[in-house]
mmCIF file of C-alpha atoms in Angstrom:
data_model
loop_
_atom_site.group_PDB
_atom_site.id
_atom_site.type_symbol
_atom_site.label_atom_id
_atom_site.label_comp_id
_atom_site.label_asym_id
_atom_site.label_seq_id
_atom_site.Cartn_x
_atom_site.Cartn_y
_atom_site.Cartn_z
ATOM 1 C CA MET A 9 9.396 1.419 -12.325
ATOM 2 C CA GLU A 10 12.137 -1.294 -12.055
ATOM 3 C CA THR A 11 10.374 -2.810 -8.990
ATOM 4 C CA ILE A 12 7.066 -3.593 -10.809
ATOM 5 C CA THR A 13 8.473 -5.050 -14.116
ATOM 6 C CA GLU A 14 7.406 -8.460 -13.218
ATOM 7 C CA TYR A 15 3.834 -7.239 -13.210
ATOM 8 C CA GLU A 16 3.808 -6.180 -16.621
ATOM 9 C CA VAL A 17 0.309 -6.738 -18.299
ATOM 10 C CA GLY A 18 -0.040 -9.432 -20.905
ATOM 11 C CA ASN A 19 2.383 -12.017 -19.287
ATOM 12 C CA SER A 20 0.459 -15.026 -17.884
ATOM 13 C CA VAL A 21 1.497 -17.552 -15.276
ATOM 14 C CA GLU A 22 0.463 -20.989 -14.357
ATOM 15 C CA GLY A 23 -2.661 -20.660 -12.233
ATOM 16 C CA PRO A 24 -2.572 -22.234 -8.661
ATOM 17 C CA GLN A 25 -4.357 -25.592 -8.452
ATOM 18 C CA THR A 26 -7.342 -24.173 -10.293
ATOM 19 C CA GLY A 27 -5.132 -24.625 -13.723
ATOM 20 C CA ALA A 28 -6.671 -21.226 -14.902
ATOM 21 C CA ASP A 29 -4.247 -18.892 -16.757
ATOM 22 C CA ARG A 30 -4.262 -15.588 -15.155
ATOM 23 C CA SER A 31 -2.486 -12.469 -15.992
ATOM 24 C CA LEU A 32 0.140 -11.172 -13.574
ATOM 25 C CA ALA A 33 -1.795 -7.918 -13.653
ATOM 26 C CA ASP A 34 -4.520 -9.755 -11.669
ATOM 27 C CA ILE A 35 -2.204 -11.057 -8.934
ATOM 28 C CA PRO A 36 -1.417 -8.713 -6.102
ATOM 29 C CA GLY A 37 2.030 -9.778 -5.686
ATOM 30 C CA ILE A 38 2.079 -10.825 -2.016
ATOM 31 C CA LEU A 39 5.505 -11.779 -0.614
ATOM 32 C CA PHE A 40 5.038 -12.729 2.969
ATOM 33 C CA VAL A 41 3.374 -11.837 6.293
ATOM 34 C CA ASP A 42 4.489 -8.432 7.255
ATOM 35 C CA HIS A 43 2.962 -8.425 10.505
ATOM 36 C CA VAL A 44 0.017 -9.948 12.619
ATOM 37 C CA ALA A 45 -1.940 -7.277 14.403
ATOM 38 C CA ILE A 46 -3.153 -7.827 17.801
ATOM 39 C CA ALA A 47 -5.596 -5.436 19.625
ATOM 40 C CA VAL A 48 -4.841 -4.831 23.457
ATOM 41 C CA ARG A 49 -6.985 -2.922 25.840
ATOM 42 C CA GLN A 50 -6.235 0.593 26.874
ATOM 43 C CA GLY A 51 -3.579 0.657 29.501
ATOM 44 C CA GLU A 52 -2.286 -2.662 28.754
ATOM 45 C CA LEU A 53 0.136 -2.021 25.976
ATOM 46 C CA ASP A 54 3.246 -1.958 28.164
ATOM 47 C CA GLY A 55 2.349 -5.177 29.864
ATOM 48 C CA GLN A 56 1.817 -6.911 26.728
ATOM 49 C CA VAL A 57 5.224 -5.722 25.245
ATOM 50 C CA LYS A 58 6.951 -7.265 28.362
ATOM 51 C CA ALA A 59 5.046 -10.523 27.777
ATOM 52 C CA TYR A 60 6.451 -10.826 24.150
ATOM 53 C CA GLU A 61 9.841 -9.848 25.532
ATOM 54 C CA THR A 62 9.758 -12.930 27.583
ATOM 55 C CA LEU A 63 9.192 -14.882 24.336
ATOM 56 C CA GLY A 64 12.364 -13.118 22.772
ATOM 57 C CA PHE A 65 10.624 -10.454 20.868
ATOM 58 C CA ARG A 66 12.079 -6.922 21.168
ATOM 59 C CA GLU A 67 10.274 -3.558 20.391
ATOM 60 C CA ILE A 68 11.655 -1.907 17.287
ATOM 61 C CA HIS A 69 9.118 0.850 16.853
ATOM 62 C CA ARG A 70 6.451 2.832 18.603
ATOM 63 C CA GLU A 71 4.209 5.339 17.310
ATOM 64 C CA GLU A 72 0.719 7.085 17.736
ATOM 65 C CA VAL A 73 -1.164 6.728 14.594
ATOM 66 C CA LEU A 74 -3.937 9.425 14.263
ATOM 67 C CA GLY A 75 -6.370 9.784 11.249
ATOM 68 C CA LEU A 76 -8.606 6.959 10.764
ATOM 69 C CA ASP A 77 -6.697 4.630 13.005
ATOM 70 C CA GLN A 78 -6.472 6.286 16.359
ATOM 71 C CA VAL A 79 -4.110 3.766 17.928
ATOM 72 C CA ARG A 80 -0.827 3.561 19.877
ATOM 73 C CA GLU A 81 1.252 0.927 18.019
ATOM 74 C CA ALA A 82 4.159 -1.191 19.370
ATOM 75 C CA LEU A 83 6.106 -3.218 16.633
ATOM 76 C CA LEU A 84 7.936 -6.440 17.808
ATOM 77 C CA GLN A 85 10.486 -8.200 15.797
ATOM 78 C CA ILE A 86 11.937 -11.612 16.550
ATOM 79 C CA GLY A 87 15.551 -12.172 15.610
ATOM 80 C CA ASP A 88 16.142 -10.499 12.319
ATOM 81 C CA GLY A 89 13.073 -11.943 10.668
ATOM 82 C CA PRO A 90 10.742 -10.048 8.462
ATOM 83 C CA ASN A 91 7.519 -11.098 10.466
ATOM 84 C CA LEU A 92 6.531 -8.534 12.981
ATOM 85 C CA ILE A 93 3.871 -8.602 15.790
ATOM 86 C CA GLN A 94 1.970 -5.142 15.815
ATOM 87 C CA LEU A 95 0.260 -4.437 19.181
ATOM 88 C CA LEU A 96 -2.582 -1.996 18.749
ATOM 89 C CA GLU A 97 -3.871 -0.017 21.811
ATOM 90 C CA PRO A 98 -6.860 2.173 20.967
ATOM 91 C CA LEU A 99 -6.366 5.918 21.924
ATOM 92 C CA ASN A 100 -10.102 6.475 22.323
ATOM 93 C CA ALA A 101 -13.541 5.006 21.593
ATOM 94 C CA SER A 102 -13.659 5.938 17.983
ATOM 95 C CA SER A 103 -10.581 3.817 17.066
ATOM 96 C CA PRO A 104 -11.555 0.771 14.902
ATOM 97 C CA VAL A 105 -9.459 -1.211 17.134
ATOM 98 C CA GLN A 106 -11.758 -0.389 20.163
ATOM 99 C CA LYS A 107 -14.614 -1.675 18.099
ATOM 100 C CA THR A 108 -12.520 -4.943 17.491
ATOM 101 C CA ILE A 109 -12.173 -5.194 21.253
ATOM 102 C CA ASP A 110 -15.832 -4.549 21.908
ATOM 103 C CA LYS A 111 -16.869 -7.170 19.439
ATOM 104 C CA ASN A 112 -14.530 -9.575 21.033
ATOM 105 C CA GLY A 113 -16.399 -9.343 24.349
ATOM 106 C CA GLY A 114 -14.242 -6.608 25.713
ATOM 107 C CA ARG A 115 -11.059 -8.671 25.322
ATOM 108 C CA GLY A 116 -7.969 -8.114 23.163
ATOM 109 C CA GLY A 117 -7.122 -10.499 20.339
ATOM 110 C CA LEU A 118 -6.046 -11.060 16.916
ATOM 111 C CA ALA A 119 -7.158 -7.927 14.907
ATOM 112 C CA HIS A 120 -5.920 -8.414 11.214
ATOM 113 C CA ILE A 121 -3.250 -10.097 9.212
ATOM 114 C CA ALA A 122 -0.886 -7.847 6.968
ATOM 115 C CA PHE A 123 0.706 -9.104 3.758
ATOM 116 C CA ARG A 124 3.752 -7.465 2.313
ATOM 117 C CA VAL A 125 3.752 -6.329 -1.449
ATOM 118 C CA LYS A 126 6.493 -4.429 -3.526
ATOM 119 C CA ASN A 127 3.913 -2.094 -5.020
ATOM 120 C CA ALA A 128 0.657 -1.291 -3.007
ATOM 121 C CA ARG A 129 -0.862 0.584 -6.078
ATOM 122 C CA HIS A 130 -0.479 -2.674 -8.179
ATOM 123 C CA ALA A 131 -1.921 -4.702 -5.493
ATOM 124 C CA PHE A 132 -4.813 -2.336 -5.053
ATOM 125 C CA ASP A 133 -5.600 -2.386 -8.713
ATOM 126 C CA ALA A 134 -5.217 -6.219 -8.958
ATOM 127 C CA MET A 135 -7.595 -6.863 -5.990
ATOM 128 C CA ARG A 136 -10.146 -4.469 -7.243
ATOM 129 C CA LYS A 137 -10.081 -5.986 -10.591
ATOM 130 C CA THR A 138 -10.633 -9.513 -9.227
ATOM 131 C CA GLY A 139 -13.633 -8.434 -7.003
ATOM 132 C CA PHE A 140 -12.239 -7.912 -3.743
ATOM 133 C CA LYS A 141 -14.060 -5.205 -1.544
ATOM 134 C CA LEU A 142 -11.454 -2.549 -0.516
ATOM 135 C CA ILE A 143 -12.143 -0.442 2.651
ATOM 136 C CA ASP A 144 -9.735 2.323 1.595
ATOM 137 C CA PRO A 145 -10.528 4.306 -1.741
ATOM 138 C CA ALA A 146 -6.791 4.150 -2.461
ATOM 139 C CA PRO A 147 -3.483 3.099 -1.081
ATOM 140 C CA ARG A 148 -2.773 5.634 1.824
ATOM 141 C CA LYS A 149 0.041 6.423 4.410
ATOM 142 C CA GLY A 150 0.466 3.927 7.214
ATOM 143 C CA SER A 151 2.729 3.889 10.175
ATOM 144 C CA ARG A 152 6.632 3.837 10.029
ATOM 145 C CA GLY A 153 6.638 5.354 6.299
ATOM 146 C CA THR A 154 4.568 2.568 4.730
ATOM 147 C CA THR A 155 1.840 2.714 2.105
ATOM 148 C CA VAL A 156 -1.195 0.450 3.009
ATOM 149 C CA PHE A 157 -4.785 -0.311 2.379
ATOM 150 C CA PHE A 158 -7.269 -2.597 3.905
ATOM 151 C CA VAL A 159 -9.389 -5.295 2.578
ATOM 152 C CA HIS A 160 -12.968 -5.798 3.746
ATOM 153 C CA PRO A 161 -13.468 -9.034 5.960
ATOM 154 C CA LYS A 162 -16.721 -9.643 3.875
ATOM 155 C CA SER A 163 -14.835 -9.377 0.669
ATOM 156 C CA LYS A 164 -15.495 -11.884 -2.059
ATOM 157 C CA GLU A 165 -19.397 -12.410 -1.710
ATOM 158 C CA GLU A 166 -19.269 -16.014 -2.899
ATOM 159 C CA SER A 167 -16.870 -16.896 -0.087
ATOM 160 C CA PRO A 168 -16.520 -14.153 2.575
ATOM 161 C CA PHE A 169 -13.047 -14.045 4.016
ATOM 162 C CA GLY A 170 -14.116 -13.217 7.746
ATOM 163 C CA VAL A 171 -10.570 -11.814 8.187
ATOM 164 C CA LEU A 172 -9.476 -8.229 8.012
ATOM 165 C CA ILE A 173 -6.397 -8.207 5.749
ATOM 166 C CA GLU A 174 -4.212 -5.254 5.297
ATOM 167 C CA ILE A 175 -1.605 -4.893 2.349
ATOM 168 C CA VAL A 176 1.678 -3.063 3.085
ATOM 169 C CA GLU A 177 4.403 -1.740 0.810
ATOM 170 C CA ASP A 178 7.543 -0.714 2.892
ATOM 171 C CA PRO A 179 9.792 1.592 1.123
ATOM 172 C CA GLU A 180 12.630 0.750 3.514
ATOM 173 C CA SER A 181 12.815 -2.717 2.065
ATOM 174 C CA LYS A 182 13.009 -1.731 -1.718
ATOM 175 C CA MET B 15 21.439 -32.976 19.678
ATOM 176 C CA GLU B 16 23.304 -30.639 17.242
ATOM 177 C CA THR B 17 20.341 -28.584 16.747
ATOM 178 C CA ILE B 18 20.053 -27.314 20.151
ATOM 179 C CA THR B 19 23.490 -26.483 20.901
ATOM 180 C CA GLU B 20 22.843 -22.785 20.989
ATOM 181 C CA TYR B 21 20.448 -23.234 23.812
ATOM 182 C CA GLU B 22 22.926 -24.536 26.279
ATOM 183 C CA VAL B 23 22.100 -23.566 29.858
ATOM 184 C CA GLY B 24 24.533 -21.116 31.434
ATOM 185 C CA ASN B 25 25.059 -18.755 28.473
ATOM 186 C CA SER B 26 23.552 -15.429 28.775
ATOM 187 C CA VAL B 27 22.297 -12.890 26.239
ATOM 188 C CA GLU B 28 21.565 -9.186 26.374
ATOM 189 C CA GLY B 29 17.843 -8.860 27.338
ATOM 190 C CA PRO B 30 15.611 -6.999 24.931
ATOM 191 C CA GLN B 31 14.630 -3.562 26.158
ATOM 192 C CA THR B 32 14.247 -4.521 29.857
ATOM 193 C CA GLY B 33 17.982 -4.674 29.863
ATOM 194 C CA ALA B 34 17.656 -7.799 32.075
ATOM 195 C CA ASP B 35 20.077 -10.437 31.515
ATOM 196 C CA ARG B 36 18.426 -13.875 30.791
ATOM 197 C CA SER B 37 19.746 -17.270 30.149
ATOM 198 C CA LEU B 38 19.102 -18.882 26.697
ATOM 199 C CA ALA B 39 17.429 -21.592 28.511
ATOM 200 C CA ASP B 40 14.490 -19.218 29.225
ATOM 201 C CA ILE B 41 14.075 -18.118 25.552
ATOM 202 C CA PRO B 42 11.946 -20.342 23.456
ATOM 203 C CA GLY B 43 13.848 -19.813 20.268
ATOM 204 C CA ILE B 44 11.082 -18.443 17.960
ATOM 205 C CA LEU B 45 12.369 -18.161 14.432
ATOM 206 C CA PHE B 46 9.347 -16.844 12.440
ATOM 207 C CA VAL B 47 5.700 -17.027 11.746
ATOM 208 C CA ASP B 48 4.947 -20.618 10.745
ATOM 209 C CA HIS B 49 1.384 -20.011 9.855
ATOM 210 C CA VAL B 50 -1.604 -17.931 10.681
ATOM 211 C CA ALA B 51 -4.679 -20.050 11.307
ATOM 212 C CA ILE B 52 -8.036 -18.922 10.092
ATOM 213 C CA ALA B 53 -11.257 -20.807 11.074
ATOM 214 C CA VAL B 54 -13.809 -21.480 8.273
ATOM 215 C CA ARG B 55 -17.272 -22.763 8.630
ATOM 216 C CA GLN B 56 -18.340 -26.218 7.783
ATOM 217 C CA GLY B 57 -18.808 -26.568 3.911
ATOM 218 C CA GLU B 58 -16.827 -23.357 3.253
ATOM 219 C CA LEU B 59 -13.227 -24.665 2.851
ATOM 220 C CA ASP B 60 -13.085 -25.057 -0.875
ATOM 221 C CA GLY B 61 -14.564 -21.777 -1.523
ATOM 222 C CA GLN B 62 -12.102 -20.051 1.045
ATOM 223 C CA VAL B 63 -9.309 -21.911 -0.857
ATOM 224 C CA LYS B 64 -10.382 -20.429 -4.037
ATOM 225 C CA ALA B 65 -10.476 -16.959 -2.682
ATOM 226 C CA TYR B 66 -6.824 -17.130 -1.424
ATOM 227 C CA GLU B 67 -5.932 -18.564 -4.871
ATOM 228 C CA THR B 68 -7.178 -15.472 -6.250
ATOM 229 C CA LEU B 69 -4.469 -13.623 -4.095
ATOM 230 C CA GLY B 70 -1.772 -15.786 -5.437
ATOM 231 C CA PHE B 71 -1.620 -18.465 -2.713
ATOM 232 C CA ARG B 72 -1.512 -22.196 -3.691
ATOM 233 C CA GLU B 73 -2.729 -25.139 -1.846
ATOM 234 C CA ILE B 74 0.339 -27.309 -0.696
ATOM 235 C CA HIS B 75 -1.314 -29.653 1.824
ATOM 236 C CA ARG B 76 -4.676 -30.951 2.868
ATOM 237 C CA GLU B 77 -5.328 -33.203 5.970
ATOM 238 C CA GLU B 78 -7.852 -34.495 8.297
ATOM 239 C CA VAL B 79 -6.550 -33.972 11.652
ATOM 240 C CA LEU B 80 -8.279 -36.183 14.257
ATOM 241 C CA GLY B 81 -7.709 -36.495 17.930
ATOM 242 C CA LEU B 82 -8.011 -33.309 19.885
ATOM 243 C CA ASP B 83 -8.299 -31.182 16.922
ATOM 244 C CA GLN B 84 -11.159 -32.672 14.671
ATOM 245 C CA VAL B 85 -10.509 -30.479 11.603
ATOM 246 C CA ARG B 86 -9.970 -30.546 8.012
ATOM 247 C CA GLU B 87 -6.848 -28.496 7.336
ATOM 248 C CA ALA B 88 -5.739 -26.699 4.101
ATOM 249 C CA LEU B 89 -2.286 -25.294 3.964
ATOM 250 C CA LEU B 90 -1.702 -22.312 1.545
ATOM 251 C CA GLN B 91 1.733 -20.992 0.564
ATOM 252 C CA ILE B 92 2.546 -17.786 -1.186
ATOM 253 C CA GLY B 93 5.697 -17.988 -3.460
ATOM 254 C CA ASP B 94 8.259 -20.123 -1.782
ATOM 255 C CA GLY B 95 7.979 -18.044 1.464
ATOM 256 C CA PRO B 96 8.042 -19.743 4.897
ATOM 257 C CA ASN B 97 4.766 -18.060 6.044
ATOM 258 C CA LEU B 98 1.617 -20.189 5.566
ATOM 259 C CA ILE B 99 -2.071 -19.785 5.807
ATOM 260 C CA GLN B 100 -3.785 -22.587 7.563
ATOM 261 C CA LEU B 101 -7.518 -22.794 6.831
ATOM 262 C CA LEU B 102 -9.353 -24.911 9.578
ATOM 263 C CA GLU B 103 -12.858 -26.366 8.905
ATOM 264 C CA PRO B 104 -14.264 -28.201 12.016
ATOM 265 C CA LEU B 105 -15.328 -31.827 11.301
ATOM 266 C CA ASN B 106 -17.881 -31.712 14.077
ATOM 267 C CA ALA B 107 -19.251 -29.813 17.004
ATOM 268 C CA SER B 108 -16.577 -31.076 19.337
ATOM 269 C CA SER B 109 -13.834 -29.453 17.432
ATOM 270 C CA PRO B 110 -12.135 -26.415 19.121
ATOM 271 C CA VAL B 111 -12.395 -24.612 15.838
ATOM 272 C CA GLN B 112 -16.082 -24.858 16.019
ATOM 273 C CA LYS B 113 -16.083 -23.226 19.468
ATOM 274 C CA THR B 114 -13.836 -20.525 17.902
ATOM 275 C CA ILE B 115 -16.643 -20.024 15.466
ATOM 276 C CA ASP B 116 -19.305 -20.020 17.976
ATOM 277 C CA LYS B 117 -17.489 -17.453 20.108
ATOM 278 C CA ASN B 118 -17.134 -15.224 16.973
ATOM 279 C CA GLY B 119 -20.758 -15.018 16.358
ATOM 280 C CA GLY B 120 -21.094 -18.028 14.041
ATOM 281 C CA ARG B 121 -18.524 -16.458 11.701
ATOM 282 C CA GLY B 122 -15.111 -17.682 10.695
ATOM 283 C CA GLY B 123 -12.067 -15.514 11.503
ATOM 284 C CA LEU B 124 -8.463 -15.517 12.762
ATOM 285 C CA ALA B 125 -8.003 -18.499 15.096
ATOM 286 C CA HIS B 126 -4.418 -18.608 16.242
ATOM 287 C CA ILE B 127 -0.846 -17.479 15.232
ATOM 288 C CA ALA B 128 1.898 -20.175 15.143
ATOM 289 C CA PHE B 129 5.522 -19.552 15.648
ATOM 290 C CA ARG B 130 8.191 -21.794 14.304
ATOM 291 C CA VAL B 131 11.033 -23.055 16.579
ATOM 292 C CA LYS B 132 13.865 -25.393 16.080
ATOM 293 C CA ASN B 133 13.044 -27.369 19.116
ATOM 294 C CA ALA B 134 9.718 -27.661 20.538
ATOM 295 C CA ARG B 135 10.955 -29.546 23.626
ATOM 296 C CA HIS B 136 13.207 -26.745 24.468
ATOM 297 C CA ALA B 137 10.542 -24.179 23.750
ATOM 298 C CA PHE B 138 8.096 -25.946 25.982
ATOM 299 C CA ASP B 139 10.417 -25.999 28.869
ATOM 300 C CA ALA B 140 11.529 -22.393 28.400
ATOM 301 C CA MET B 141 7.928 -21.162 28.429
ATOM 302 C CA ARG B 142 6.935 -23.245 31.378
ATOM 303 C CA LYS B 143 9.846 -22.032 33.316
ATOM 304 C CA THR B 144 9.094 -18.442 32.530
ATOM 305 C CA GLY B 145 5.460 -18.663 33.651
ATOM 306 C CA PHE B 146 3.327 -19.348 30.553
ATOM 307 C CA LYS B 147 0.326 -21.499 30.848
ATOM 308 C CA LEU B 148 0.475 -24.298 28.380
ATOM 309 C CA ILE B 149 -2.542 -26.189 27.053
ATOM 310 C CA ASP B 150 -0.829 -29.316 26.063
ATOM 311 C CA PRO B 151 0.945 -31.288 28.874
ATOM 312 C CA ALA B 152 3.880 -31.981 26.483
ATOM 313 C CA PRO B 153 4.771 -31.338 22.931
ATOM 314 C CA ARG B 154 2.649 -33.571 20.746
ATOM 315 C CA LYS B 155 2.170 -34.618 17.101
ATOM 316 C CA GLY B 156 0.726 -31.906 14.718
ATOM 317 C CA SER B 157 -0.261 -32.194 11.061
ATOM 318 C CA ARG B 158 2.147 -32.802 8.319
ATOM 319 C CA GLY B 159 4.633 -34.430 10.657
ATOM 320 C CA THR B 160 5.283 -31.440 12.914
ATOM 321 C CA THR B 161 5.648 -31.459 16.744
ATOM 322 C CA VAL B 162 3.536 -28.769 18.363
ATOM 323 C CA PHE B 163 2.016 -27.254 21.487
ATOM 324 C CA PHE B 164 -0.440 -24.583 22.323
ATOM 325 C CA VAL B 165 -0.071 -21.676 24.715
ATOM 326 C CA HIS B 166 -3.232 -20.658 26.657
ATOM 327 C CA PRO B 167 -4.861 -17.219 25.485
ATOM 328 C CA LYS B 168 -4.944 -16.298 29.150
ATOM 329 C CA SER B 169 -1.239 -17.074 29.645
ATOM 330 C CA LYS B 170 0.834 -14.716 31.934
ATOM 331 C CA GLU B 171 -1.616 -13.649 34.729
ATOM 332 C CA GLU B 172 -0.196 -10.108 34.852
ATOM 333 C CA SER B 173 -0.780 -9.417 31.143
ATOM 334 C CA PRO B 174 -3.071 -11.816 29.594
ATOM 335 C CA PHE B 175 -2.296 -12.486 25.932
ATOM 336 C CA GLY B 176 -5.722 -12.796 24.631
ATOM 337 C CA VAL B 177 -4.290 -14.700 21.623
ATOM 338 C CA LEU B 178 -4.112 -18.437 21.119
ATOM 339 C CA ILE B 179 -0.302 -19.107 20.241
ATOM 340 C CA GLU B 180 0.958 -22.412 18.891
ATOM 341 C CA ILE B 181 4.595 -23.521 18.671
ATOM 342 C CA VAL B 182 5.630 -25.624 15.798
ATOM 343 C CA GLU B 183 8.843 -27.635 15.129
ATOM 344 C CA ASP B 184 8.929 -29.004 11.525
ATOM 345 C CA PRO B 185 11.477 -31.782 11.070
ATOM 346 C CA GLU B 186 11.302 -31.127 7.248
ATOM 347 C CA SER B 187 13.214 -27.811 7.654
ATOM 348 C CA LYS B 188 16.028 -29.130 9.925
#
């Protein structure tokens, strides 16, 4: 519980530039960009990893993620920084990543942006309360031991994001 | 000159997982994700800013960038972290951001990923030397006093990136 004390209900903070007071319970607690996910076509993962290695990235993790995701994932880190590049290669046609590639005219490309939070459950509740449309019915297991959920790109009716957002809690960094 | 001493030619570092020795002169010196750029349709910038404010972001900069870019840009920060969201609204049909929206079926969406470096000139030379196709003929002025250049999404013939990458040097952070 000590990791979420700053989210206690009832406190309020200075709103952003809207000037509105908002409860900390309404704020998901985003810390930084956990990773930017990039779809790559089947058979192209190793070549893409090499191209990022030319830029100075190194592969720190590889995993086949089954379930809803159906992808081969390579995580690339630069220096010892917190921001990762996540290359996603679909394992089969039912992978959502294959659908991203199909929608992109058969090319790979930027798939989603993931933000790190301390507590995925808190973030989930805060975003549901403030009207975001969440794809997952609850935070669920992600790769490398994380807890994650996805936010619908057409979230927020009055101003559709147009961007697939993932929220990530990483127990390793607590 | 003191900011680039670690890039002196002739030193070599352990290669990533390829095991190949590489000169530091060949490595662009990427530090972290400077920003993730998101295209928004004309007239939708303020609504998008509000949606990100709901997530806890705050607007720290707004600028009309003319020249090649032709965009209205809003920069959003979360906490005091280094990773920014850059919302880009095209000023007119000749803006490359409008072309991104057109290619995306008239919707906004992820436009590019920008990496921060200490020295854009060094990064430019390193990436040209290692075979990346660079869109700008030289590092040029970006928004908020930065020096930037763009890397072509079809860079690296043997493994096309598929992603538009920007390299950013920010004199404010030196």
